[in-house]
């Protein structure tokens, strides 16, 4: 039977063995924590002296569990490396004492994390800005007030001091409802949406089948976040007599800013982004309908075809409305051109 547990103080977990508890402690813990910790992780916690049973430090994973035992796990604080400055080129659209606006390339992770402790935008910003970056975002995310996926390109703004960070964070949290904040993206999607213009108002949350993905949730679900995407079809590629199209260039405006929002919303209505293996892998066979040249371009396209082409905000010091746009990157421009020629 799975072990009940509660979150204790000071980053601790406390579990109490019920009347059915038996067997090895590490096996019982792995089952009781429902996969939160692996057997190897539990073993390392035991070896590090981070686990007690009835107040006594456990000296080995072989210890047996008995009904009524109280198990306490002290979770050590993570010791992630502090990011260092790296001389990574930045495409700077604007910079002053308060903000820096960049055109992020594909493949650049915004901030350090598991598997990407170096080579990120934060590393580049530390090198470029030195000590002027805002500290509100913490050591790992100095100056970061919003983010783009690793393989999404386009306009991003970074705060260079705490005043700017507070102002911009408030604007992004407001989603432009009472401020001039606006964000717009261009995406190349499979097919042609039935409407030239439309709104997708569907809540999003973590996928139950894959925790790295997001999914549309039912209204009112505990883990559902309100998400609204407005879209407009700008161009149709390989349009057919039956008013369908093989692909389309769409413009998306965000009313909210959820993780993977455009990618999940467009996939949900049957028009996933070209190149999006995570949400549109099942549509790759559509490339077989193209010419060999176009098929080759589509098949080698390495990422979701998504570009944050416009960002507008109120300057944190002057209040001036600032508007920035970045043209389609070369890979998306090539993709659009080859689809036009089909």
PDB file of C-alpha atoms in Angstrom, residues 90-104 125 128-129 154-160 164 168 311 313-326:
ATOM      1  CA  UNK A  90      23.829  39.087 -29.330  1.00  0.00           C
ATOM      2  CA  UNK A  91      21.624  40.686 -31.991  1.00  0.00           C
ATOM      3  CA  UNK A  92      20.783  43.852 -30.056  1.00  0.00           C
ATOM      4  CA  UNK A  93      17.811  45.866 -31.323  1.00  0.00           C
ATOM      5  CA  UNK A  94      17.936  48.508 -28.595  1.00  0.00           C
ATOM      6  CA  UNK A  95      19.767  49.222 -25.352  1.00  0.00           C
ATOM      7  CA  UNK A  96      19.837  51.940 -22.689  1.00  0.00           C
ATOM      8  CA  UNK A  97      20.488  52.095 -18.938  1.00  0.00           C
ATOM      9  CA  UNK A  98      17.216  50.301 -18.133  1.00  0.00           C
ATOM     10  CA  UNK A  99      16.574  47.675 -20.785  1.00  0.00           C
ATOM     11  CA  UNK A 100      18.140  45.669 -23.554  1.00  0.00           C
ATOM     12  CA  UNK A 101      16.032  44.350 -26.441  1.00  0.00           C
ATOM     13  CA  UNK A 102      17.413  41.463 -28.478  1.00  0.00           C
ATOM     14  CA  UNK A 103      16.439  39.303 -31.436  1.00  0.00           C
ATOM     15  CA  UNK A 104      16.952  35.799 -30.044  1.00  0.00           C
ATOM     16  CA  UNK A 125      23.953  38.932 -20.927  1.00  0.00           C
ATOM     17  CA  UNK A 128      27.662  41.961 -22.153  1.00  0.00           C
ATOM     18  CA  UNK A 129      26.121  43.843 -19.210  1.00  0.00           C
ATOM     19  CA  UNK A 154      12.425  36.702 -32.026  1.00  0.00           C
ATOM     20  CA  UNK A 155      12.168  39.807 -29.889  1.00  0.00           C
ATOM     21  CA  UNK A 156      12.895  39.625 -26.161  1.00  0.00           C
ATOM     22  CA  UNK A 157      13.396  42.314 -23.540  1.00  0.00           C
ATOM     23  CA  UNK A 158      15.687  42.081 -20.509  1.00  0.00           C
ATOM     24  CA  UNK A 159      15.727  44.386 -17.471  1.00  0.00           C
ATOM     25  CA  UNK A 160      19.053  45.930 -16.526  1.00  0.00           C
ATOM     26  CA  UNK A 164      12.964  48.162 -14.789  1.00  0.00           C
ATOM     27  CA  UNK A 168       8.284  45.037 -16.966  1.00  0.00           C
ATOM     28  CA  UNK A 311       7.059  43.240 -28.881  1.00  0.00           C
ATOM     29  CA  UNK A 313       5.930  47.791 -23.969  1.00  0.00           C
ATOM     30  CA  UNK A 314       6.009  50.936 -21.869  1.00  0.00           C
ATOM     31  CA  UNK A 315       9.512  52.057 -21.045  1.00  0.00           C
ATOM     32  CA  UNK A 316       9.991  51.532 -17.282  1.00  0.00           C
ATOM     33  CA  UNK A 317      11.545  54.975 -16.715  1.00  0.00           C
ATOM     34  CA  UNK A 318       9.981  57.294 -19.293  1.00  0.00           C
ATOM     35  CA  UNK A 319       6.611  55.626 -19.862  1.00  0.00           C
ATOM     36  CA  UNK A 320       7.171  55.930 -23.609  1.00  0.00           C
ATOM     37  CA  UNK A 321       5.500  53.212 -25.688  1.00  0.00           C
ATOM     38  CA  UNK A 322       8.289  51.326 -27.459  1.00  0.00           C
ATOM     39  CA  UNK A 323       7.647  49.030 -30.409  1.00  0.00           C
ATOM     40  CA  UNK A 324      10.107  46.552 -31.908  1.00  0.00           C
ATOM     41  CA  UNK A 325       9.850  44.113 -34.797  1.00  0.00           C
ATOM     42  CA  UNK A 326      12.228  41.509 -36.201  1.00  0.00           C
TER      43      UNK A 326
END
